[in-house]
Amino acid sequence: MISMRARLFLILLVATGALWLSAILWIQHSTRAEVERVLDARLSEAGRMVSSLISDHRVDVAQAAVMVQPEPFTEPADYVHQLSCQIWALDGTLVGQSGSAPEQPLTQGDAGFSQSIVDGVEWRVYSVVNEDLGVRVMIGDSMRVRDRLVNDVTAGLLLPAALIIPLLAGLIWIGVGRGLVPLDRMAQALAARPATDLSPLPDAPVPREIRPMTAALNGLFRRVSAAREHERSFTAFAAHELKTPLAGLKTQAQIAAMAPDEATRRTALARLERGVNRTDRMVRQLLDMATVEAEAESREHPPVSLAGVIAEVADDLAPLAQGRAQHIVQDAGAGCPLLTGNRFLVSAALRNLIENALQASPDGQEVRVSLRHEGAAWVCAVQDRGPGIAAADRARVTDRFYRGAGTQADGSGLGLAIVAAAMERIGGTLRLAPREGGGEMAELVLPDTAFRAA
């Protein structure tokens, strides 16, 4: 791609050249019009003068044409040819002519101005008909002289342009380079930075045009710094949370291997299985969290039925519910819309809400999933009969790895954090409230923009 300096140089050079060319064309046009006006006036004055002289009989008709011939210029040679005059009788007989006039009539036109070509020379002619004397006076001016005048004026403009434009191009090139110096300084400062330096750019005076770029870069540095800090804390928390269950698995496996009796071995294996399940869920939630945060909501997604997404998540969690004699009751209702937003984000949020509800609910209870339209949004509610969220924990339950007082021992503290992150990506919100009659009700508020009418 062409450099910015070269691009600006070409733009300015072309603009300057176009402006100069426009000025030349305009001056050429106006000069030609003025020359035509002045020389036409000279032709008409000469024609009327000759006609007047011969009308008063002050000059012989045959000699009148010679009077029009002025003294020729000696320099330059292109202007030597001056006015030519012919006096013709109305019957077509030549009465007299100046020395520079051709043998043929200057024009076949009527009185007034006309143009003609005689012997290969183009003439501008003014004719006066003298009815009293029965003659026609023709005063001609060669068009070559007029063209020469205009061309000389044009050449007078082009020659300085040919000399000045190269100098002007050099000045433009130097000026553009000087104007881009702040950008070069910024590039050098950025190139000299180590990859770990995400501090804002120095608050030095910069041109107004560069301030938006400086602000955008500083904003990018802040976001990248926050993301890196977020990733570091996430990795540290994940390593810490995985360390404990892995150590427990190792211990239970050792106990099972060295168990002195069958009862001790079975107890150790049962604890080992629960530990594996907990670790499996934590790893899956860690992956969900990483995927949710990396997911871009801006890309297009094929429409799917929201009821189908709910049923799919419920089917996936059915084995977990059946293990504790629980039921997942679905009430998607009629007119369920087609989801055009990110299906993975909605599915991940639903899965974690329903899984949390199953974990919190006592054995044999049901978890109800319902869908309703509310204002400009669709609300998907998940209700359980568990102990609910303590009032003191509500403000922090969506923090990563936060476990409130009523959290199950197997909880990782990531479920609601994943839900909140998914809703933030899709433009929705998570609402938590105590359920009437006991338990908790979690609602996903999904904007209408994430749906299409079924």
CSV table of N, CA and C in Angstrom, one decimal, residues 47-185:
chain,number,residue,atom,x,y,z
A,47,GLY,N,-13.5,49.5,-41.2
A,47,GLY,CA,-14.5,49.4,-42.3
A,47,GLY,C,-15.4,50.7,-42.4
A,48,ARG,N,-15.8,51.2,-41.3
A,48,ARG,CA,-16.7,52.4,-41.3
A,48,ARG,C,-15.9,53.6,-41.8
A,49,MET,N,-14.6,53.6,-41.3
A,49,MET,CA,-13.7,54.8,-41.7
A,49,MET,C,-13.5,54.8,-43.2
A,50,VAL,N,-13.2,53.7,-43.9
A,50,VAL,CA,-13.0,53.7,-45.3
A,50,VAL,C,-14.3,54.0,-46.0
A,51,SER,N,-15.4,53.5,-45.5
A,51,SER,CA,-16.7,53.8,-46.2
A,51,SER,C,-17.0,55.3,-46.1
A,52,SER,N,-16.7,55.9,-44.9
A,52,SER,CA,-17.0,57.3,-44.7
A,52,SER,C,-16.1,58.2,-45.6
A,53,LEU,N,-14.8,57.8,-45.8
A,53,LEU,CA,-13.9,58.6,-46.6
A,53,LEU,C,-14.3,58.6,-48.1
A,54,ILE,N,-14.7,57.4,-48.6
A,54,ILE,CA,-15.1,57.4,-50.0
A,54,ILE,C,-16.5,58.0,-50.2
A,55,SER,N,-17.3,58.0,-49.2
A,55,SER,CA,-18.7,58.7,-49.3
A,55,SER,C,-18.5,60.2,-49.4
A,56,ASP,N,-17.5,60.7,-48.7
A,56,ASP,CA,-17.3,62.2,-48.7
A,56,ASP,C,-16.5,62.6,-49.9
A,57,HIS,N,-16.0,61.6,-50.7
A,57,HIS,CA,-15.2,61.9,-51.9
A,57,HIS,C,-13.9,62.6,-51.5
A,58,ARG,N,-13.5,62.4,-50.3
A,58,ARG,CA,-12.2,63.0,-49.9
A,58,ARG,C,-11.1,62.1,-50.3
A,59,VAL,N,-11.4,60.8,-50.5
A,59,VAL,CA,-10.4,59.9,-51.0
A,59,VAL,C,-10.9,59.1,-52.2
A,60,ASP,N,-10.1,58.9,-53.1
A,60,ASP,CA,-10.5,58.2,-54.3
A,60,ASP,C,-10.8,56.7,-53.9
A,61,VAL,N,-11.8,56.2,-54.5
A,61,VAL,CA,-12.3,54.8,-54.1
A,61,VAL,C,-11.2,53.8,-54.3
A,62,ALA,N,-10.4,53.9,-55.4
A,62,ALA,CA,-9.4,52.9,-55.7
A,62,ALA,C,-8.2,53.0,-54.7
A,63,GLN,N,-8.0,54.3,-54.1
A,63,GLN,CA,-6.9,54.5,-53.2
A,63,GLN,C,-7.3,54.2,-51.7
A,64,ALA,N,-8.6,54.2,-51.5
A,64,ALA,CA,-9.0,54.1,-50.1
A,64,ALA,C,-8.6,52.8,-49.4
A,65,ALA,N,-8.5,51.7,-50.2
A,65,ALA,CA,-8.2,50.4,-49.6
A,65,ALA,C,-6.7,50.4,-49.2
A,66,VAL,N,-5.8,51.2,-49.8
A,66,VAL,CA,-4.4,51.3,-49.5
A,66,VAL,C,-4.3,52.0,-48.1
A,67,MET,N,-5.1,52.9,-47.7
A,67,MET,CA,-5.0,53.6,-46.5
A,67,MET,C,-5.2,52.8,-45.3
A,68,VAL,N,-5.8,51.7,-45.5
A,68,VAL,CA,-6.1,50.8,-44.3
A,68,VAL,C,-4.8,50.1,-43.9
A,69,GLN,N,-3.8,49.9,-44.8
A,69,GLN,CA,-2.6,49.2,-44.6
A,69,GLN,C,-1.7,50.0,-43.6
A,70,PRO,N,-1.6,49.7,-42.3
A,70,PRO,CA,-0.7,50.5,-41.4
A,70,PRO,C,0.7,50.1,-41.6
A,71,GLU,N,1.5,50.8,-40.9
A,71,GLU,CA,3.0,50.5,-41.0
A,71,GLU,C,3.2,49.1,-40.3
A,72,PRO,N,3.9,48.2,-41.0
A,72,PRO,CA,4.1,46.9,-40.4
A,72,PRO,C,5.0,46.9,-39.2
A,73,PHE,N,4.8,45.9,-38.3
A,73,PHE,CA,5.7,45.8,-37.2
A,73,PHE,C,7.0,45.1,-37.7
A,74,THR,N,8.1,45.5,-37.1
A,74,THR,CA,9.3,44.8,-37.5
A,74,THR,C,9.5,43.6,-36.6
A,75,GLU,N,9.0,43.6,-35.3
A,75,GLU,CA,9.2,42.5,-34.4
A,75,GLU,C,7.9,42.3,-33.7
A,76,PRO,N,7.5,41.1,-33.4
A,76,PRO,CA,8.0,39.9,-33.9
A,76,PRO,C,7.4,39.6,-35.3
A,77,ALA,N,7.9,38.6,-36.0
A,77,ALA,CA,7.5,38.4,-37.3
A,77,ALA,C,6.1,37.9,-37.5
A,78,ASP,N,5.6,37.2,-36.4
A,78,ASP,CA,4.2,36.7,-36.5
A,78,ASP,C,3.1,37.8,-36.5
A,79,TYR,N,3.5,39.0,-36.1
A,79,TYR,CA,2.5,40.1,-36.0
A,79,TYR,C,2.7,41.0,-37.2
A,80,VAL,N,3.5,40.7,-38.3
A,80,VAL,CA,3.7,41.6,-39.4
A,80,VAL,C,2.5,41.7,-40.2
A,81,HIS,N,1.8,40.6,-40.4
A,81,HIS,CA,0.6,40.7,-41.2
A,81,HIS,C,-0.5,41.5,-40.5
A,82,GLN,N,-1.0,42.6,-41.1
A,82,GLN,CA,-2.0,43.4,-40.5
A,82,GLN,C,-3.3,43.4,-41.3
A,83,LEU,N,-4.1,44.4,-41.1
A,83,LEU,CA,-5.4,44.4,-41.8
A,83,LEU,C,-5.2,44.5,-43.3
A,84,SER,N,-6.2,43.8,-43.9
A,84,SER,CA,-6.2,43.8,-45.4
A,84,SER,C,-7.6,44.4,-45.8
A,85,CYS,N,-7.6,45.1,-46.9
A,85,CYS,CA,-8.8,45.8,-47.3
A,85,CYS,C,-9.1,45.5,-48.8
A,86,GLN,N,-10.4,45.2,-49.1
A,86,GLN,CA,-10.8,45.1,-50.5
A,86,GLN,C,-12.1,46.0,-50.7
A,87,ILE,N,-12.1,46.6,-51.8
A,87,ILE,CA,-13.4,47.3,-52.2
A,87,ILE,C,-13.9,46.8,-53.5
A,88,TRP,N,-15.1,46.2,-53.4
A,88,TRP,CA,-15.7,45.5,-54.6
A,88,TRP,C,-16.9,46.3,-55.0
A,89,ALA,N,-17.1,46.4,-56.3
A,89,ALA,CA,-18.3,47.0,-56.8
A,89,ALA,C,-19.4,45.9,-56.6
A,90,LEU,N,-20.7,46.4,-56.4
A,90,LEU,CA,-21.7,45.5,-56.1
A,90,LEU,C,-22.0,44.5,-57.3
A,91,ASP,N,-21.5,44.9,-58.5
A,91,ASP,CA,-21.6,43.9,-59.6
A,91,ASP,C,-20.5,42.9,-59.6
A,92,GLY,N,-19.5,42.9,-58.6
A,92,GLY,CA,-18.5,41.9,-58.4
A,92,GLY,C,-17.2,42.3,-59.0
A,93,THR,N,-17.0,43.6,-59.4
A,93,THR,CA,-15.8,44.1,-60.0
A,93,THR,C,-14.9,44.6,-58.8
A,94,LEU,N,-13.6,44.2,-58.9
A,94,LEU,CA,-12.7,44.7,-57.8
A,94,LEU,C,-12.3,46.1,-58.1
A,95,VAL,N,-12.6,47.0,-57.1
A,95,VAL,CA,-12.3,48.4,-57.3
A,95,VAL,C,-10.9,48.7,-56.8
A,96,GLY,N,-10.5,48.2,-55.7
A,96,GLY,CA,-9.2,48.4,-55.1
A,96,GLY,C,-8.9,47.5,-54.0
A,97,GLN,N,-7.7,47.3,-53.6
A,97,GLN,CA,-7.3,46.5,-52.5
A,97,GLN,C,-6.0,46.9,-51.9
A,98,SER,N,-5.7,46.5,-50.7
A,98,SER,CA,-4.4,46.8,-50.1
A,98,SER,C,-3.5,45.7,-50.5
A,99,GLY,N,-2.2,46.0,-50.3
A,99,GLY,CA,-1.1,45.1,-50.8
A,99,GLY,C,-1.2,43.7,-50.2
A,100,SER,N,-1.6,43.6,-48.9
A,100,SER,CA,-1.6,42.3,-48.3
A,100,SER,C,-2.9,41.5,-48.5
A,101,ALA,N,-3.8,42.1,-49.2
A,101,ALA,CA,-5.1,41.4,-49.5
A,101,ALA,C,-4.9,40.3,-50.5
A,102,PRO,N,-5.7,39.2,-50.4
A,102,PRO,CA,-5.6,38.2,-51.5
A,102,PRO,C,-6.4,38.6,-52.7
A,103,GLU,N,-6.2,37.8,-53.8
A,103,GLU,CA,-6.9,38.2,-55.0
A,103,GLU,C,-8.3,37.8,-55.0
A,104,GLN,N,-8.7,36.8,-54.2
A,104,GLN,CA,-10.1,36.4,-54.1
A,104,GLN,C,-10.8,37.3,-53.1
A,105,PRO,N,-12.1,37.4,-53.1
A,105,PRO,CA,-12.9,38.2,-52.1
A,105,PRO,C,-12.6,37.6,-50.7
A,106,LEU,N,-12.5,38.5,-49.8
A,106,LEU,CA,-12.2,38.1,-48.4
A,106,LEU,C,-13.4,37.3,-47.8
A,107,THR,N,-14.6,37.6,-48.3
A,107,THR,CA,-15.8,36.9,-47.8
A,107,THR,C,-16.9,36.9,-48.8
A,108,GLN,N,-17.8,36.0,-48.7
A,108,GLN,CA,-19.0,36.0,-49.5
A,108,GLN,C,-20.2,36.3,-48.7
A,109,GLY,N,-19.9,36.7,-47.5
A,109,GLY,CA,-21.1,37.0,-46.6
A,109,GLY,C,-21.6,38.4,-46.8
A,110,ASP,N,-22.7,38.7,-46.1
A,110,ASP,CA,-23.4,39.9,-46.2
A,110,ASP,C,-22.6,40.9,-45.3
A,111,ALA,N,-23.3,42.1,-45.0
A,111,ALA,CA,-22.6,43.1,-44.2
A,111,ALA,C,-22.5,42.6,-42.8
A,112,GLY,N,-21.5,43.1,-42.1
A,112,GLY,CA,-21.2,42.7,-40.8
A,112,GLY,C,-20.0,41.7,-40.7
A,113,PHE,N,-19.9,41.1,-39.5
A,113,PHE,CA,-18.8,40.2,-39.3
A,113,PHE,C,-19.0,38.8,-40.0
A,114,SER,N,-18.0,38.2,-40.4
A,114,SER,CA,-18.0,36.8,-41.0
A,114,SER,C,-16.6,36.2,-40.9
A,115,GLN,N,-16.5,34.9,-41.1
A,115,GLN,CA,-15.2,34.3,-41.1
A,115,GLN,C,-15.2,33.4,-42.4
A,116,SER,N,-14.0,33.4,-43.0
A,116,SER,CA,-13.9,32.6,-44.3
A,116,SER,C,-12.4,32.2,-44.4
A,117,ILE,N,-12.3,31.2,-45.3
A,117,ILE,CA,-10.9,30.7,-45.6
A,117,ILE,C,-10.6,31.0,-47.1
A,118,VAL,N,-9.5,31.8,-47.3
A,118,VAL,CA,-9.1,32.2,-48.7
A,118,VAL,C,-7.7,31.8,-48.8
A,119,ASP,N,-7.5,30.9,-49.9
A,119,ASP,CA,-6.1,30.4,-50.2
A,119,ASP,C,-5.5,29.8,-48.9
A,120,GLY,N,-6.3,29.1,-48.2
A,120,GLY,CA,-5.8,28.3,-47.0
A,120,GLY,C,-5.6,29.2,-45.8
A,121,VAL,N,-5.9,30.5,-45.8
A,121,VAL,CA,-5.8,31.4,-44.7
A,121,VAL,C,-7.1,31.7,-44.2
A,122,GLU,N,-7.3,31.6,-42.8
A,122,GLU,CA,-8.6,31.9,-42.2
A,122,GLU,C,-8.6,33.4,-41.9
A,123,TRP,N,-9.7,34.0,-42.3
A,123,TRP,CA,-9.9,35.5,-42.1
A,123,TRP,C,-11.1,35.8,-41.3
A,124,ARG,N,-11.0,36.9,-40.5
A,124,ARG,CA,-12.1,37.5,-39.8
A,124,ARG,C,-12.4,38.8,-40.6
A,125,VAL,N,-13.6,38.9,-41.1
A,125,VAL,CA,-13.9,40.0,-42.0
A,125,VAL,C,-15.1,40.8,-41.6
A,126,TYR,N,-14.9,42.1,-41.7
A,126,TYR,CA,-16.1,43.0,-41.5
A,126,TYR,C,-16.4,43.7,-42.8
A,127,SER,N,-17.7,43.6,-43.2
A,127,SER,CA,-18.1,44.2,-44.5
A,127,SER,C,-19.0,45.3,-44.3
A,128,VAL,N,-18.8,46.4,-45.1
A,128,VAL,CA,-19.7,47.5,-45.1
A,128,VAL,C,-20.2,47.8,-46.6
A,129,VAL,N,-21.5,47.8,-46.8
A,129,VAL,CA,-22.1,48.0,-48.1
A,129,VAL,C,-22.5,49.5,-48.2
A,130,ASN,N,-21.8,50.2,-49.2
A,130,ASN,CA,-22.1,51.6,-49.5
A,130,ASN,C,-23.1,51.6,-50.7
A,131,GLU,N,-24.3,51.8,-50.4
A,131,GLU,CA,-25.3,51.7,-51.5
A,131,GLU,C,-25.2,52.9,-52.4
A,132,ASP,N,-24.8,54.1,-51.8
A,132,ASP,CA,-24.7,55.3,-52.7
A,132,ASP,C,-23.7,55.2,-53.7
A,133,LEU,N,-22.5,54.6,-53.4
A,133,LEU,CA,-21.4,54.5,-54.3
A,133,LEU,C,-21.4,53.1,-55.1
A,134,GLY,N,-22.3,52.2,-54.6
A,134,GLY,CA,-22.4,50.9,-55.2
A,134,GLY,C,-21.2,50.0,-55.0
A,135,VAL,N,-20.6,50.1,-53.7
A,135,VAL,CA,-19.4,49.3,-53.5
A,135,VAL,C,-19.6,48.6,-52.1
A,136,ARG,N,-18.8,47.6,-52.0
A,136,ARG,CA,-18.8,46.8,-50.7
A,136,ARG,C,-17.3,46.9,-50.2
A,137,VAL,N,-17.2,47.4,-49.0
A,137,VAL,CA,-15.8,47.5,-48.3
A,137,VAL,C,-15.6,46.3,-47.4
A,138,MET,N,-14.6,45.6,-47.6
A,138,MET,CA,-14.2,44.4,-46.8
A,138,MET,C,-12.9,44.7,-46.1
A,139,ILE,N,-12.9,44.6,-44.7
A,139,ILE,CA,-11.7,44.7,-43.9
A,139,ILE,C,-11.5,43.4,-43.3
A,140,GLY,N,-10.3,42.7,-43.6
A,140,GLY,CA,-10.0,41.4,-43.1
A,140,GLY,C,-8.8,41.4,-42.1
A,141,ASP,N,-8.9,40.5,-41.2
A,141,ASP,CA,-7.8,40.3,-40.2
A,141,ASP,C,-7.5,38.8,-40.2
A,142,SER,N,-6.3,38.4,-40.3
A,142,SER,CA,-5.9,37.0,-40.3
A,142,SER,C,-6.1,36.4,-38.9
A,143,MET,N,-6.8,35.3,-38.8
A,143,MET,CA,-7.0,34.6,-37.6
A,143,MET,C,-5.7,34.1,-37.0
A,144,ARG,N,-4.7,33.9,-37.8
A,144,ARG,CA,-3.4,33.4,-37.3
A,144,ARG,C,-2.8,34.4,-36.3
A,145,VAL,N,-3.0,35.7,-36.6
A,145,VAL,CA,-2.5,36.7,-35.7
A,145,VAL,C,-3.2,36.7,-34.3
A,146,ARG,N,-4.5,36.5,-34.4
A,146,ARG,CA,-5.3,36.4,-33.1
A,146,ARG,C,-4.8,35.2,-32.3
A,147,ASP,N,-4.7,34.0,-33.0
A,147,ASP,CA,-4.3,32.8,-32.3
A,147,ASP,C,-2.9,33.0,-31.7
A,148,ARG,N,-2.1,33.7,-32.4
A,148,ARG,CA,-0.8,33.9,-31.9
A,148,ARG,C,-0.8,34.7,-30.6
A,149,LEU,N,-1.6,35.7,-30.6
A,149,LEU,CA,-1.7,36.6,-29.4
A,149,LEU,C,-2.2,35.7,-28.2
A,150,VAL,N,-3.2,34.9,-28.4
A,150,VAL,CA,-3.7,34.1,-27.3
A,150,VAL,C,-2.7,33.0,-26.9
A,151,ASN,N,-2.0,32.4,-27.9
A,151,ASN,CA,-1.0,31.4,-27.5
A,151,ASN,C,0.2,32.0,-26.8
A,152,ASP,N,0.5,33.2,-27.1
A,152,ASP,CA,1.6,33.8,-26.4
A,152,ASP,C,1.3,34.1,-25.0
A,153,VAL,N,0.0,34.5,-24.7
A,153,VAL,CA,-0.4,34.7,-23.3
A,153,VAL,C,-0.4,33.4,-22.6
A,154,THR,N,-0.9,32.3,-23.2
A,154,THR,CA,-0.9,31.0,-22.6
A,154,THR,C,0.5,30.5,-22.3
A,155,ALA,N,1.4,30.7,-23.3
A,155,ALA,CA,2.7,30.2,-23.1
A,155,ALA,C,3.4,31.0,-22.0
A,156,GLY,N,3.0,32.3,-21.8
A,156,GLY,CA,3.5,33.1,-20.7
A,156,GLY,C,3.1,32.6,-19.3
A,157,LEU,N,2.0,31.8,-19.3
A,157,LEU,CA,1.6,31.2,-18.0
A,157,LEU,C,2.3,29.8,-17.9
A,158,LEU,N,2.4,29.1,-19.0
A,158,LEU,CA,2.9,27.7,-18.9
A,158,LEU,C,4.3,27.6,-18.6
A,159,LEU,N,5.1,28.6,-19.1
A,159,LEU,CA,6.5,28.5,-18.9
A,159,LEU,C,6.9,28.7,-17.4
A,160,PRO,N,6.3,29.7,-16.7
A,160,PRO,CA,6.6,29.8,-15.2
A,160,PRO,C,6.1,28.5,-14.5
A,161,ALA,N,5.0,28.0,-15.0
A,161,ALA,CA,4.5,26.8,-14.3
A,161,ALA,C,5.4,25.6,-14.4
A,162,ALA,N,6.0,25.5,-15.6
A,162,ALA,CA,6.9,24.4,-15.8
A,162,ALA,C,8.2,24.5,-15.0
A,163,LEU,N,8.5,25.8,-14.7
A,163,LEU,CA,9.7,26.0,-13.8
A,163,LEU,C,9.4,25.9,-12.3
A,164,ILE,N,8.1,26.4,-12.0
A,164,ILE,CA,7.8,26.4,-10.5
A,164,ILE,C,7.3,25.1,-10.0
A,165,ILE,N,6.6,24.3,-10.8
A,165,ILE,CA,5.9,23.1,-10.3
A,165,ILE,C,7.0,22.1,-9.7
A,166,PRO,N,8.1,21.9,-10.4
A,166,PRO,CA,9.1,21.0,-9.7
A,166,PRO,C,9.6,21.6,-8.4
A,167,LEU,N,9.8,22.9,-8.3
A,167,LEU,CA,10.1,23.5,-7.0
A,167,LEU,C,9.0,23.3,-6.0
A,168,LEU,N,7.8,23.6,-6.5
A,168,LEU,CA,6.6,23.4,-5.6
A,168,LEU,C,6.5,22.0,-5.1
A,169,ALA,N,6.7,21.0,-6.0
A,169,ALA,CA,6.7,19.6,-5.6
A,169,ALA,C,7.7,19.3,-4.5
A,170,GLY,N,8.9,19.9,-4.6
A,170,GLY,CA,9.9,19.6,-3.6
A,170,GLY,C,9.4,20.2,-2.2
A,171,LEU,N,8.8,21.4,-2.3
A,171,LEU,CA,8.4,22.1,-1.1
A,171,LEU,C,7.2,21.3,-0.4
A,172,ILE,N,6.3,20.7,-1.3
A,172,ILE,CA,5.2,19.9,-0.8
A,172,ILE,C,5.8,18.7,-0.1
A,173,TRP,N,6.8,18.0,-0.8
A,173,TRP,CA,7.3,16.8,-0.2
A,173,TRP,C,8.0,17.1,1.2
A,174,ILE,N,8.7,18.2,1.3
A,174,ILE,CA,9.3,18.5,2.5
A,174,ILE,C,8.3,18.9,3.6
A,175,GLY,N,7.3,19.6,3.1
A,175,GLY,CA,6.2,20.0,4.1
A,175,GLY,C,5.4,18.9,4.6
A,176,VAL,N,5.1,17.9,3.7
A,176,VAL,CA,4.4,16.7,4.2
A,176,VAL,C,5.2,15.9,5.2
A,177,GLY,N,6.5,15.8,4.9
A,177,GLY,CA,7.4,15.1,5.8
A,177,GLY,C,7.4,15.8,7.2
A,178,ARG,N,7.5,17.1,7.2
A,178,ARG,CA,7.5,17.8,8.4
A,178,ARG,C,6.2,17.6,9.2
A,179,GLY,N,5.1,17.6,8.4
A,179,GLY,CA,3.8,17.5,9.1
A,179,GLY,C,3.6,16.1,9.7
A,180,LEU,N,4.3,15.1,9.2
A,180,LEU,CA,4.2,13.7,9.7
A,180,LEU,C,5.2,13.4,10.8
A,181,VAL,N,6.0,14.4,11.2
A,181,VAL,CA,7.0,14.1,12.2
A,181,VAL,C,6.4,13.6,13.5
A,182,PRO,N,5.2,14.2,14.0
A,182,PRO,CA,4.6,13.7,15.2
A,182,PRO,C,4.3,12.2,15.1
A,183,LEU,N,3.8,11.8,14.0
A,183,LEU,CA,3.4,10.4,13.8
A,183,LEU,C,4.7,9.5,13.9
A,184,ASP,N,5.8,10.0,13.3
A,184,ASP,CA,7.0,9.2,13.3
A,184,ASP,C,7.5,9.1,14.8
A,185,ARG,N,7.4,10.2,15.5
A,185,ARG,CA,7.8,10.1,16.9
A,185,ARG,C,6.9,9.1,17.7
